[in-house]
XYZ file of C-alpha atoms in Angstrom:
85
model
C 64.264 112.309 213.267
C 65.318 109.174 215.243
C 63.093 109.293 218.328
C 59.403 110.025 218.509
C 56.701 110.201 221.353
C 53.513 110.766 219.728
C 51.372 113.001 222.185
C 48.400 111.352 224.135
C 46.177 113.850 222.436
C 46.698 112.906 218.824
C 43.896 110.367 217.539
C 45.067 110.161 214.107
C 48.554 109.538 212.427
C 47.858 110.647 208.130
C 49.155 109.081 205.036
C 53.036 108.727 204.988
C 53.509 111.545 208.041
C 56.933 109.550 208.766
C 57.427 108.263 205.207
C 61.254 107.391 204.715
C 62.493 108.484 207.879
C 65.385 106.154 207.677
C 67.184 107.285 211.230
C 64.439 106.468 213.300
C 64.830 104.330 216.022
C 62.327 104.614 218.477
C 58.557 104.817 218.526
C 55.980 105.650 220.967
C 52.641 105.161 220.042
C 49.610 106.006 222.624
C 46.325 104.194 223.323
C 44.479 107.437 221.871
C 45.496 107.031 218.202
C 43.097 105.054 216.886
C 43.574 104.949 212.888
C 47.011 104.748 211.301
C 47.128 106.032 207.439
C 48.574 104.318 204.769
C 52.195 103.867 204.899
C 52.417 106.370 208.035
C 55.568 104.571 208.411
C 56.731 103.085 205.224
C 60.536 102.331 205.116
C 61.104 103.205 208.034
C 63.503 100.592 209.675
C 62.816 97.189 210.769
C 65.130 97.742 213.512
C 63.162 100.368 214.897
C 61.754 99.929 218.801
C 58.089 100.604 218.388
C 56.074 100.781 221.581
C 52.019 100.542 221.569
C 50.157 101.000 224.117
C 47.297 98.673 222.452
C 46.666 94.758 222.958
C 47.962 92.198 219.810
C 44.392 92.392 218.723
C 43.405 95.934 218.869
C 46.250 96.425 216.332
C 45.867 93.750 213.843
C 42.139 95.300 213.337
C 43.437 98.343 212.697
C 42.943 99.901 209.339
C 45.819 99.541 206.786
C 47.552 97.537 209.542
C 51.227 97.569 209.164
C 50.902 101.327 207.812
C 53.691 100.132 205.503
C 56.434 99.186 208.355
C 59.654 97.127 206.983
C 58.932 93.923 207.142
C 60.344 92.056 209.886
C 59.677 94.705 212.657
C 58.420 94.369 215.940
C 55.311 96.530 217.475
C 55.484 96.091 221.143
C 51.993 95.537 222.396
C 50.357 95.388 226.074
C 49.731 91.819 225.701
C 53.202 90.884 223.518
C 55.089 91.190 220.491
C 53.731 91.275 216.859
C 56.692 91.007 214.747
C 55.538 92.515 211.056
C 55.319 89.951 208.149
């Protein structure tokens, strides 16, 4: 998996769904989903483009916010870049 569009119908991305996926590079995330499971996305790469079509804030108070992203990547936001610590 290296590219993902999540569909504007899902609300809800589980526990580690994309757990280890080490190739991916791109990542669309849609208004609609509105809780993030634990380490949905834990080691996945820092390098990977994630788009979010949320505001900064709407993110951070997000449950389990960073869902276990490598540290050092960078959510794309409506409003501006997060970069995750």
């Amino acid at each position: 998996l290296t590219s993902l569009v999540i569909p504007k119908s899902v609300m809800s991305i589980g526990y580690k769904a994309f757990y280890e996926c080490l190739k991916l590079k791109s990542l669309v995330i849609p208004k609609s989903v509105i809780s993030i499971g634990h380490n949905a996305f834990k080691n996945c790469p820092s390098t990977c483009d994630i788009r979010f079509d949320k505001t900064k804030a709407e993110v951070y108070a997000m449950e389990d916010y960073p869902w276990g992203i490598c540290k050092g990547a960078i959510i794309h936001c409506t409003d501006g870049d997060l970069t995750v610590r």
